[in-house]
Amino acid sequence: RAEPEKEYGFVAVAAGEGLKALFSDLGCDQVVSGGQTMNPSTDDILNAIEATPAKVVYVLPNNKNIILAAEQAVPLADRTVHVLSTRTIPQGISAMLSFDTEASVEDNLIDMMRAADNVSTGQVTFAARDSDFENKSIKEGDILALENGKLIFTGSDIRHAAVKLSKSLVNSRRIAGREINFITLIYGENMTEEDAESVRDGIRAKVGDSVDITLVNGGQPVYYYIISIE
């Protein structure tokens, strides 16, 4: 249990060494291990909150399945806690980047969530078993492409899925009249930098040279790629 030495602190939930390091670099005091298929408990989150030496602690769950566990830690903590309902890793990153040390707690909550909500998230993963999902028949091992949490297509090739998904995310934003300034491609533990560079080249061929594309070695399990567009 850390005594509050500063006004603000941050707890984020992430899996993968690269993502944990990224959140630490962005200013998170504690990064709790977890994500899809391995949700941390309320106790895990509470322990991280109480190990953060701050009077006010912001918690970024970064997964819709972890928001409730984070909220349940709020009344149990010995300090003020605010849970931002970030549903994806890119939303959490964007929220952290928009924090302003000069702003009030309320203004930061509004600005951080506005930044999070402005991010489009794509995820390329695989089917762990045969199933039916939104009237689609899915076979174990199929590559799944998720746009903001919804399955939009399945495939058999990871690179092709990542490029096609990125194009779909860009098109959705353009139709909605939203800007596209940069794309971040976070590659997982089973992907090499060469794999990611190949996907980046494929995305650039589809969306043109005006969009900045950054590669991040996230090292995350489960997701081959997490794609952030803002």
Backbone as JSON, one array per atom type, in Angstrom:
{
  "sequence": "RAEPEKEYGFVAVAAGEGLKALFSDLGCDQVVSGGQTMNPSTDDILNAIEATPAKVVYVLPNNKNIILAAEQAVPLADRTVHVLSTRTIPQGISAMLSFDTEASVEDNLIDMMRAADNVSTGQVTFAARDSDFENKSIKEGDILALENGKLIFTGSDIRHAAVKLSKSLVNSRRIAGREINFITLIYGENMTEEDAESVRDGIRAKVGDSVDITLVNGGQPVYYYIISIE",
  "N": [[0.85, -1.2, 0.0], [0.76, 2.02, -1.06], [1.67, 5.21, 0.09], [0.03, 8.29, -0.67], [1.9, 10.32, -2.73], [1.69, 12.05, -4.73], [-0.58, 13.96, -6.85], [-2.04, 12.69, -9.01], [-2.45, 9.4, -10.38], [-2.01, 6.4, -12.38], [-3.54, 3.37, -13.46], [-3.33, 0.71, -15.66], [-4.69, -1.9, -17.74], [-3.18, -4.51, -19.45], [-1.82, -6.88, -21.81], [1.18, -8.53, -22.69], [4.59, -7.85, -23.18], [5.54, -5.63, -24.63], [3.32, -3.92, -24.78], [2.87, -3.44, -22.07], [5.2, -2.06, -21.4], [4.83, 0.15, -23.02], [2.56, 1.44, -21.87], [3.66, 2.04, -19.39], [5.64, 3.84, -20.2], [4.0, 5.88, -21.04], [3.18, 6.89, -18.69], [1.84, 5.33, -16.79], [1.48, 4.08, -13.53], [1.09, 1.52, -12.56], [0.78, -1.53, -14.29], [-1.54, -3.86, -14.91], [-1.6, -7.3, -15.54], [-3.42, -8.62, -18.18], [-6.35, -9.19, -20.26], [-8.13, -10.11, -23.18], [-9.51, -13.3, -22.55], [-8.09, -13.56, -20.17], [-9.01, -12.2, -17.7], [-8.3, -9.81, -15.23], [-8.93, -9.91, -11.67], [-11.19, -8.12, -9.44], [-9.79, -7.77, -7.09], [-7.1, -7.89, -8.0], [-6.98, -5.51, -9.45], [-7.6, -3.67, -7.46], [-5.4, -4.0, -5.74], [-3.39, -2.99, -7.38], [-4.24, -0.34, -7.61], [-3.91, 0.51, -4.97], [-1.23, 0.32, -4.74], [-0.34, 2.43, -6.07], [1.14, 5.54, -5.78], [-0.69, 7.87, -5.29], [-3.18, 10.47, -4.86], [-5.48, 10.61, -6.39], [-6.6, 8.16, -8.54], [-6.61, 7.05, -11.82], [-8.2, 4.54, -13.7], [-7.65, 2.38, -16.39], [-9.31, 0.07, -18.07], [-9.29, -1.08, -20.63], [-10.64, -3.09, -21.98], [-13.8, -4.4, -22.65], [-14.81, -6.38, -21.01], [-13.57, -6.05, -18.6], [-14.22, -3.75, -17.4], [-16.3, -3.76, -15.46], [-15.17, -5.19, -13.26], [-13.17, -3.39, -12.6], [-14.71, -1.18, -11.84], [-15.89, -2.2, -9.58], [-13.85, -2.1, -7.8], [-13.67, 0.48, -6.99], [-15.27, 1.49, -4.66], [-13.93, 0.09, -2.71], [-11.4, 0.97, -2.45], [-8.77, 2.9, -0.83], [-8.53, 5.46, -1.6], [-9.32, 8.14, -3.94], [-10.87, 7.0, -6.85], [-11.16, 6.8, -10.36], [-12.77, 5.25, -12.99], [-12.15, 4.87, -16.34], [-14.05, 4.1, -19.14], [-12.56, 2.5, -21.1], [-12.42, 0.41, -23.87], [-10.68, -0.88, -25.51], [-7.19, -1.5, -26.28], [-5.99, 0.56, -27.99], [-7.78, 2.67, -27.35], [-7.16, 3.11, -24.68], [-4.49, 3.97, -24.88], [-4.8, 6.34, -26.32], [-6.34, 7.83, -24.52], [-4.53, 8.14, -22.38], [-2.59, 9.72, -23.64], [-3.93, 12.09, -23.88], [-4.16, 13.18, -21.4], [-4.01, 15.9, -19.14], [-1.96, 17.58, -17.01], [-2.53, 20.0, -15.87], [-5.23, 20.32, -15.91], [-8.57, 19.99, -14.45], [-9.9, 17.24, -12.46], [-12.43, 16.45, -13.42], [-12.5, 17.66, -15.98], [-10.4, 16.3, -17.19], [-11.4, 13.67, -17.19], [-13.5, 13.93, -19.02], [-12.13, 14.82, -21.34], [-10.28, 12.74, -21.76], [-11.95, 10.54, -22.25], [-13.24, 11.45, -24.5], [-11.12, 11.5, -26.3], [-10.54, 8.76, -26.35], [-12.91, 7.75, -27.45], [-12.7, 8.67, -30.0], [-11.11, 6.99, -31.38], [-10.71, 4.41, -33.76], [-10.81, 0.92, -33.61], [-9.22, -1.99, -34.74], [-9.06, -5.55, -34.73], [-7.21, -8.47, -35.2], [-7.61, -11.82, -34.94], [-7.98, -15.27, -33.91], [-10.18, -18.11, -34.32], [-10.96, -19.97, -31.51], [-12.38, -22.25, -31.38], [-14.88, -24.27, -33.13], [-17.76, -22.47, -34.05], [-20.89, -20.6, -34.03], [-21.35, -17.34, -35.01], [-22.99, -14.37, -34.86], [-24.71, -15.31, -36.92], [-22.83, -16.35, -38.62], [-20.96, -19.11, -39.71], [-18.26, -20.43, -38.04], [-15.07, -21.84, -38.19], [-12.75, -23.69, -36.18], [-9.6, -22.13, -35.79], [-9.95, -20.39, -37.9], [-9.25, -17.14, -39.21], [-10.15, -14.18, -37.67], [-11.63, -11.02, -38.17], [-12.13, -8.1, -36.46], [-14.02, -5.21, -36.17], [-14.08, -2.44, -34.28], [-14.96, -4.12, -32.22], [-16.89, -5.73, -33.43], [-17.48, -8.62, -35.4], [-16.43, -8.61, -38.67], [-15.52, -9.97, -40.92], [-14.28, -13.24, -41.91], [-11.32, -15.22, -42.46], [-8.44, -16.84, -44.0], [-5.9, -16.05, -44.07], [-3.53, -14.22, -42.38], [-2.14, -11.79, -42.92], [-3.57, -10.76, -45.14], [-6.06, -10.43, -43.96], [-5.5, -8.42, -42.05], [-4.78, -6.23, -43.64], [-7.1, -5.85, -45.19], [-8.95, -5.34, -43.17], [-7.94, -2.96, -42.09], [-8.37, -1.25, -44.26], [-11.14, -1.3, -44.31], [-11.72, -0.06, -41.83], [-10.67, 2.49, -42.3], [-12.31, 3.3, -44.45], [-14.82, 3.31, -43.16], [-14.48, 5.44, -41.38], [-14.09, 7.54, -43.16], [-16.55, 7.64, -44.48], [-18.09, 8.43, -42.36], [-17.22, 10.97, -42.14], [-15.0, 11.5, -40.63], [-11.7, 12.41, -39.58], [-8.56, 11.0, -40.72], [-5.61, 10.63, -39.41], [-3.42, 9.17, -38.46], [-2.27, 5.75, -38.44], [-1.84, 3.07, -36.25], [-0.11, 0.12, -35.95], [-0.15, -2.57, -34.03], [1.74, -5.24, -33.28], [1.51, -8.74, -32.45], [2.64, -11.43, -30.19], [3.17, -13.63, -31.82], [3.93, -12.66, -34.23], [6.38, -11.39, -36.51], [8.7, -8.61, -36.91], [9.12, -8.28, -39.61], [6.81, -9.45, -40.67], [4.95, -7.56, -39.81], [5.85, -5.28, -41.15], [5.31, -6.01, -43.74], [2.52, -6.06, -43.68], [2.09, -3.34, -43.14], [3.05, -2.21, -45.55], [1.15, -3.22, -47.28], [-1.17, -1.96, -46.32], [-0.52, 0.69, -46.82], [-0.52, 0.7, -49.6], [-3.21, 0.51, -50.04], [-4.4, 2.73, -48.75], [-2.95, 4.97, -49.37], [-0.24, 7.43, -49.38], [-0.54, 9.53, -47.65], [-1.26, 9.03, -45.07], [0.09, 8.48, -41.89], [1.81, 5.66, -40.82], [2.49, 3.67, -38.08], [4.54, 1.23, -36.52], [4.24, -0.95, -33.75], [5.74, -3.05, -31.42], [3.89, -5.02, -29.72], [3.7, -7.49, -28.46], [1.53, -8.9, -27.6], [-0.62, -11.61, -26.52], [-3.05, -13.77, -28.17], [-4.19, -11.76, -30.0], [-3.19, -11.24, -33.26], [-2.8, -8.86, -34.59], [-3.39, -5.54, -33.45], [-5.12, -2.83, -34.46], [-5.0, 0.62, -34.7], [-6.78, 3.51, -35.45], [-6.81, 6.93, -35.94]],
  "CA": [[0.0, 0.0, 0.0], [1.64, 3.19, -1.22], [1.14, 6.5, 0.56], [-0.05, 9.26, -1.77], [2.98, 11.31, -2.81], [1.37, 12.97, -5.84], [-2.02, 14.16, -7.06], [-2.65, 11.75, -9.95], [-1.75, 8.19, -10.78], [-2.71, 5.64, -13.4], [-3.46, 1.91, -13.54], [-3.86, 0.22, -16.93], [-4.68, -3.35, -17.92], [-2.63, -4.86, -20.77], [-1.06, -8.14, -21.87], [2.29, -8.44, -23.64], [5.66, -7.01, -22.63], [5.62, -4.37, -25.37], [2.21, -3.04, -24.38], [3.11, -3.03, -20.68], [6.25, -1.03, -21.44], [4.24, 1.34, -23.65], [1.74, 2.14, -20.88], [4.59, 2.6, -18.4], [6.26, 5.01, -20.84], [2.98, 6.94, -21.13], [2.97, 7.44, -17.35], [1.07, 4.46, -15.88], [2.24, 3.64, -12.36], [0.93, 0.07, -12.46], [0.12, -2.18, -15.42], [-2.04, -5.16, -14.49], [-1.59, -8.23, -16.66], [-4.75, -9.15, -18.5], [-6.93, -8.83, -21.54], [-9.05, -11.16, -23.61], [-9.31, -14.67, -22.02], [-7.46, -13.61, -18.84], [-9.44, -10.98, -17.05], [-7.87, -9.69, -13.84], [-10.02, -9.81, -10.7], [-11.31, -6.83, -8.74], [-8.66, -7.73, -6.13], [-5.87, -7.55, -8.74], [-7.05, -4.09, -9.79], [-7.55, -2.94, -6.19], [-4.0, -4.03, -5.27], [-2.63, -2.06, -8.23], [-4.66, 1.01, -7.22], [-3.34, 0.85, -3.66], [0.24, 0.39, -4.9], [-0.08, 3.66, -6.84], [1.32, 6.57, -4.77], [-1.39, 9.08, -5.71], [-4.46, 10.74, -4.19], [-6.53, 10.28, -7.36], [-6.09, 7.14, -9.47], [-7.43, 6.74, -13.0], [-8.03, 3.15, -14.12], [-7.97, 2.14, -17.8], [-9.48, -1.38, -18.21], [-8.89, -1.42, -22.01], [-11.38, -4.27, -22.45], [-15.16, -4.22, -22.12], [-15.07, -7.41, -19.98], [-12.81, -5.75, -17.38], [-14.74, -2.49, -16.85], [-17.08, -4.02, -14.23], [-14.23, -5.54, -12.18], [-12.5, -2.15, -12.22], [-15.69, -0.34, -11.13], [-16.14, -2.8, -8.25], [-12.72, -1.77, -6.93], [-13.76, 1.9, -6.6], [-15.66, 1.72, -3.26], [-13.06, -0.67, -1.79], [-10.07, 1.59, -2.41], [-8.56, 3.88, 0.25], [-8.28, 6.75, -2.24], [-10.31, 8.44, -4.99], [-10.6, 6.23, -8.08], [-12.05, 7.04, -11.51], [-12.61, 4.25, -14.04], [-12.5, 5.3, -17.7], [-14.55, 2.87, -19.76], [-11.82, 2.17, -22.33], [-12.78, -0.96, -24.26], [-9.6, -1.48, -26.31], [-5.84, -0.97, -26.02], [-5.82, 1.89, -28.6], [-8.53, 3.68, -26.6], [-6.39, 3.41, -23.47], [-3.31, 4.75, -25.27], [-5.25, 7.68, -26.7], [-6.76, 8.5, -23.29], [-3.32, 8.53, -21.66], [-1.92, 10.8, -24.38], [-4.66, 13.36, -23.79], [-4.2, 13.66, -20.01], [-3.39, 17.22, -18.94], [-1.68, 17.73, -15.58], [-3.06, 21.29, -15.4], [-6.7, 20.33, -15.96], [-9.27, 19.42, -13.29], [-10.23, 15.81, -12.57], [-13.61, 16.31, -14.27], [-12.14, 17.97, -17.36], [-9.58, 15.21, -17.71], [-12.27, 12.52, -17.47], [-14.22, 14.21, -20.26], [-11.19, 14.89, -22.47], [-9.68, 11.42, -22.0], [-12.94, 9.66, -22.88], [-13.48, 11.97, -25.86], [-10.0, 11.01, -27.11], [-10.72, 7.3, -26.5], [-14.04, 7.48, -28.35], [-12.35, 9.08, -31.36], [-10.23, 5.96, -31.97], [-11.29, 3.19, -34.33], [-9.94, -0.21, -33.27], [-9.36, -3.26, -35.45], [-8.34, -6.65, -34.08], [-7.11, -9.7, -35.99], [-7.39, -12.91, -34.01], [-8.33, -16.57, -34.48], [-11.25, -18.82, -33.62], [-10.41, -21.02, -30.64], [-13.19, -23.47, -31.58], [-15.99, -24.12, -34.07], [-18.9, -21.78, -33.41], [-21.71, -19.72, -34.87], [-21.23, -16.0, -34.47], [-23.79, -13.44, -35.67], [-25.18, -16.08, -38.08], [-21.73, -16.84, -39.47], [-20.37, -20.37, -39.23], [-16.81, -20.23, -37.88], [-14.31, -23.07, -37.91], [-11.56, -23.52, -35.33], [-8.41, -21.73, -36.54], [-10.26, -19.3, -38.83], [-8.79, -15.8, -38.85], [-11.31, -13.31, -37.45], [-11.36, -9.58, -38.23], [-13.1, -7.38, -35.65], [-14.0, -3.75, -36.32], [-14.71, -1.88, -33.08], [-15.59, -5.18, -31.44], [-17.84, -6.55, -34.21], [-16.87, -9.47, -36.43], [-16.89, -8.17, -40.0], [-15.28, -11.05, -41.88], [-13.33, -14.28, -41.51], [-10.41, -15.54, -43.55], [-7.45, -17.89, -43.69], [-4.58, -15.44, -44.2], [-3.44, -13.15, -41.37], [-1.75, -10.52, -43.55], [-4.69, -10.29, -45.95], [-7.12, -9.96, -43.03], [-5.08, -7.17, -41.41], [-4.84, -5.17, -44.65], [-8.51, -5.65, -45.54], [-9.59, -4.73, -42.0], [-7.47, -1.57, -42.02], [-9.07, -0.51, -45.32], [-12.53, -1.16, -43.87], [-11.73, 0.94, -40.77], [-10.45, 3.8, -42.95], [-13.53, 3.63, -45.21], [-15.89, 3.63, -42.21], [-14.23, 6.79, -40.87], [-14.3, 8.51, -44.24], [-18.01, 7.74, -44.68], [-18.63, 9.19, -41.21], [-16.66, 12.32, -42.19], [-13.98, 11.67, -39.58], [-10.33, 12.5, -40.09], [-7.62, 9.9, -40.53], [-4.28, 11.24, -39.34], [-2.42, 8.12, -38.42], [-2.63, 4.36, -38.16], [-0.84, 2.37, -35.46], [-0.22, -1.32, -36.12], [0.48, -3.21, -32.87], [1.82, -6.66, -33.63], [1.5, -9.63, -31.3], [3.79, -12.28, -29.87], [3.44, -14.61, -32.88], [4.25, -11.94, -35.47], [7.71, -10.78, -36.55], [8.71, -7.24, -37.44], [8.98, -8.41, -41.06], [5.37, -9.66, -40.91], [4.26, -6.28, -39.59], [6.25, -4.37, -42.24], [4.57, -6.46, -44.93], [1.14, -5.56, -43.52], [2.15, -1.89, -43.3], [3.16, -1.91, -46.99], [-0.15, -3.54, -47.87], [-2.11, -0.9, -45.92], [-0.13, 1.92, -47.54], [-0.97, 0.55, -50.99], [-4.68, 0.69, -50.07], [-4.89, 4.02, -48.22], [-2.14, 6.07, -49.9], [0.95, 7.85, -48.62], [-0.8, 10.7, -46.81], [-1.51, 8.6, -43.69], [1.29, 8.03, -41.18], [1.6, 4.31, -40.25], [3.53, 3.36, -37.11], [4.56, -0.15, -36.02], [4.57, -1.12, -32.33], [5.87, -4.45, -31.01], [3.1, -5.13, -28.49], [3.96, -8.78, -27.83], [0.3, -9.39, -26.96], [-1.16, -12.91, -26.94], [-4.43, -13.84, -28.73], [-4.39, -10.89, -31.16], [-2.04, -11.12, -34.17], [-2.64, -7.41, -34.77], [-4.36, -4.57, -32.96], [-4.97, -1.68, -35.38], [-5.6, 1.84, -34.16], [-6.89, 4.57, -36.46], [-7.35, 8.19, -35.39]],
  "C": [[0.88, 1.24, 0.0], [0.95, 4.44, -0.7], [1.1, 7.48, -0.6], [1.05, 10.3, -1.7], [2.68, 12.35, -3.88], [-0.14, 13.04, -6.02], [-2.65, 13.02, -7.85], [-1.79, 10.53, -10.18], [-2.61, 7.4, -11.74], [-2.47, 4.14, -13.26], [-4.06, 1.52, -14.88], [-3.82, -1.3, -16.94], [-4.18, -3.64, -19.34], [-1.91, -6.19, -20.67], [0.01, -7.99, -22.94], [3.32, -7.44, -23.14], [5.73, -5.65, -23.31], [4.54, -3.4, -24.95], [2.38, -2.56, -22.94], [4.14, -1.91, -20.63], [5.7, 0.27, -22.02], [3.41, 2.13, -22.64], [2.61, 2.74, -19.76], [5.23, 3.88, -18.94], [5.28, 6.19, -20.89], [2.64, 7.51, -19.75], [2.13, 6.59, -16.41], [1.98, 3.98, -14.75], [2.23, 2.12, -12.25], [0.25, -0.43, -13.74], [-0.24, -3.59, -14.99], [-2.09, -6.07, -15.7], [-3.0, -8.74, -16.92], [-5.24, -8.63, -19.82], [-7.9, -9.92, -21.89], [-8.59, -12.51, -23.06], [-8.6, -14.69, -20.67], [-7.75, -12.3, -18.12], [-8.94, -10.92, -15.62], [-9.09, -9.54, -12.92], [-10.09, -8.4, -10.13], [-10.17, -6.67, -7.76], [-7.35, -7.33, -6.81], [-5.84, -6.04, -9.02], [-6.94, -3.24, -8.53], [-6.11, -2.88, -5.67], [-3.14, -3.06, -6.07], [-2.95, -0.61, -7.88], [-3.93, 1.42, -5.94], [-1.81, 0.85, -3.67], [0.66, 1.64, -5.66], [0.0, 4.84, -5.87], [0.66, 7.91, -5.14], [-2.72, 9.21, -4.97], [-5.63, 10.36, -5.08], [-5.93, 9.3, -8.37], [-7.1, 6.92, -10.59], [-7.13, 5.3, -13.41], [-8.5, 3.0, -15.56], [-8.09, 0.63, -18.02], [-9.06, -1.91, -19.6], [-9.53, -2.69, -22.56], [-12.77, -4.19, -21.83], [-15.48, -5.21, -21.0], [-14.4, -7.1, -18.64], [-13.36, -4.49, -16.69], [-15.46, -2.72, -15.52], [-16.17, -4.33, -13.04], [-13.52, -4.29, -11.68], [-13.45, -1.27, -11.41], [-15.97, -0.87, -9.72], [-15.01, -2.49, -7.27], [-12.85, -0.36, -6.35], [-14.14, 2.09, -5.14], [-14.75, 1.04, -2.24], [-11.72, 0.03, -1.58], [-9.99, 2.65, -1.31], [-8.21, 5.24, -0.32], [-9.32, 6.96, -3.34], [-9.91, 7.72, -6.28], [-11.63, 6.59, -9.15], [-11.74, 5.99, -12.57], [-13.05, 4.87, -15.37], [-12.92, 4.05, -18.46], [-13.89, 2.6, -21.11], [-12.02, 0.69, -22.64], [-11.69, -1.66, -25.07], [-8.27, -0.83, -25.92], [-5.64, 0.4, -26.69], [-6.6, 2.99, -27.88], [-7.77, 4.09, -25.34], [-5.17, 4.27, -23.77], [-3.72, 6.19, -25.56], [-5.68, 8.49, -25.47], [-5.55, 8.99, -22.5], [-2.64, 9.72, -22.33], [-2.62, 12.14, -24.2], [-4.76, 13.88, -22.36], [-3.43, 14.97, -19.88], [-3.21, 17.46, -17.45], [-2.27, 19.03, -15.02], [-4.58, 21.29, -15.28], [-7.29, 19.71, -14.69], [-9.56, 17.94, -13.53], [-11.39, 15.63, -13.55], [-13.28, 16.58, -15.74], [-11.3, 16.86, -17.98], [-10.43, 13.98, -18.04], [-13.0, 12.72, -18.79], [-13.28, 14.14, -21.46], [-10.59, 13.52, -22.8], [-10.67, 10.48, -22.67], [-13.27, 10.13, -24.29], [-12.37, 11.47, -26.79], [-10.14, 9.51, -27.38], [-11.8, 6.99, -27.53], [-13.74, 7.87, -29.79], [-11.51, 8.03, -32.08], [-11.06, 4.83, -32.55], [-10.3, 2.06, -34.08], [-10.27, -1.43, -34.14], [-8.55, -4.32, -34.72], [-8.37, -7.88, -35.0], [-6.73, -10.82, -35.04], [-7.79, -14.22, -34.69], [-9.45, -17.2, -33.67], [-10.65, -19.96, -32.81], [-11.17, -22.34, -30.82], [-14.24, -23.21, -32.67], [-17.14, -23.41, -33.35], [-19.74, -21.07, -34.46], [-21.67, -18.36, -34.22], [-21.98, -15.05, -35.4], [-24.17, -14.09, -37.01], [-24.09, -16.5, -39.06], [-21.2, -18.13, -38.85], [-18.85, -20.22, -39.22], [-16.16, -21.55, -37.52], [-13.1, -22.74, -37.03], [-10.34, -23.17, -36.2], [-8.67, -20.66, -37.58], [-9.68, -17.98, -38.31], [-10.02, -14.89, -38.77], [-10.87, -11.85, -37.47], [-12.48, -8.85, -37.51], [-12.93, -5.88, -35.84], [-14.78, -3.15, -35.16], [-15.55, -2.93, -32.35], [-16.55, -6.08, -32.2], [-17.09, -7.35, -35.27], [-17.36, -9.02, -37.8], [-16.55, -9.17, -41.11], [-14.32, -12.07, -41.28], [-12.46, -14.6, -42.72], [-9.45, -16.63, -43.15], [-6.04, -17.32, -43.7], [-4.5, -14.21, -43.29], [-3.13, -11.8, -42.03], [-2.92, -9.92, -44.33], [-5.8, -9.73, -45.06], [-6.76, -8.61, -42.43], [-5.18, -6.0, -42.39], [-6.29, -4.82, -44.98], [-9.26, -4.95, -44.4], [-9.19, -3.26, -41.88], [-8.21, -0.71, -43.05], [-10.53, -0.28, -44.91], [-12.67, -0.09, -42.79], [-11.59, 2.35, -41.35], [-11.72, 4.23, -43.69], [-14.68, 4.04, -44.28], [-15.72, 5.05, -41.67], [-14.5, 7.84, -41.94], [-15.79, 8.72, -44.49], [-18.63, 8.59, -43.58], [-18.08, 10.62, -41.16], [-15.62, 12.58, -41.11], [-12.59, 11.65, -40.19], [-9.55, 11.21, -39.87], [-6.23, 10.52, -40.57], [-3.19, 10.18, -39.28], [-2.99, 6.78, -38.02], [-1.49, 3.77, -37.33], [-1.11, 0.87, -35.57], [0.57, -1.98, -34.98], [0.54, -4.72, -33.14], [2.09, -7.54, -32.4], [2.69, -10.56, -31.2], [4.14, -13.28, -30.98], [3.83, -13.98, -34.21], [5.67, -11.35, -35.38], [7.61, -9.35, -37.06], [8.54, -7.26, -38.96], [7.51, -8.62, -41.45], [4.63, -8.33, -40.85], [4.59, -5.28, -40.71], [5.5, -4.72, -43.52], [3.12, -5.99, -44.88], [1.11, -4.05, -43.73], [2.21, -1.5, -44.79], [1.83, -2.16, -47.7], [-1.19, -2.47, -47.55], [-1.81, 0.37, -46.71], [-0.6, 1.87, -48.99], [-2.48, 0.81, -51.11], [-5.11, 2.1, -49.7], [-4.06, 5.22, -48.69], [-1.06, 6.51, -48.93], [0.67, 8.97, -47.63], [-1.0, 10.32, -45.33], [-0.22, 8.04, -43.08], [1.0, 6.66, -40.54], [2.78, 3.95, -39.35], [3.41, 1.9, -36.67], [4.94, -0.15, -34.54], [4.64, -2.61, -32.03], [5.17, -4.61, -29.66], [3.37, -6.42, -27.73], [2.72, -9.4, -27.19], [-0.06, -10.8, -27.43], [-2.52, -12.72, -27.61], [-4.62, -13.0, -30.01], [-3.11, -10.8, -32.0], [-1.72, -9.64, -34.36], [-3.75, -6.67, -34.05], [-4.1, -3.31, -33.78], [-5.71, -0.49, -34.81], [-5.62, 2.9, -35.25], [-7.5, 5.8, -35.8], [-6.88, 9.37, -36.2]]
}
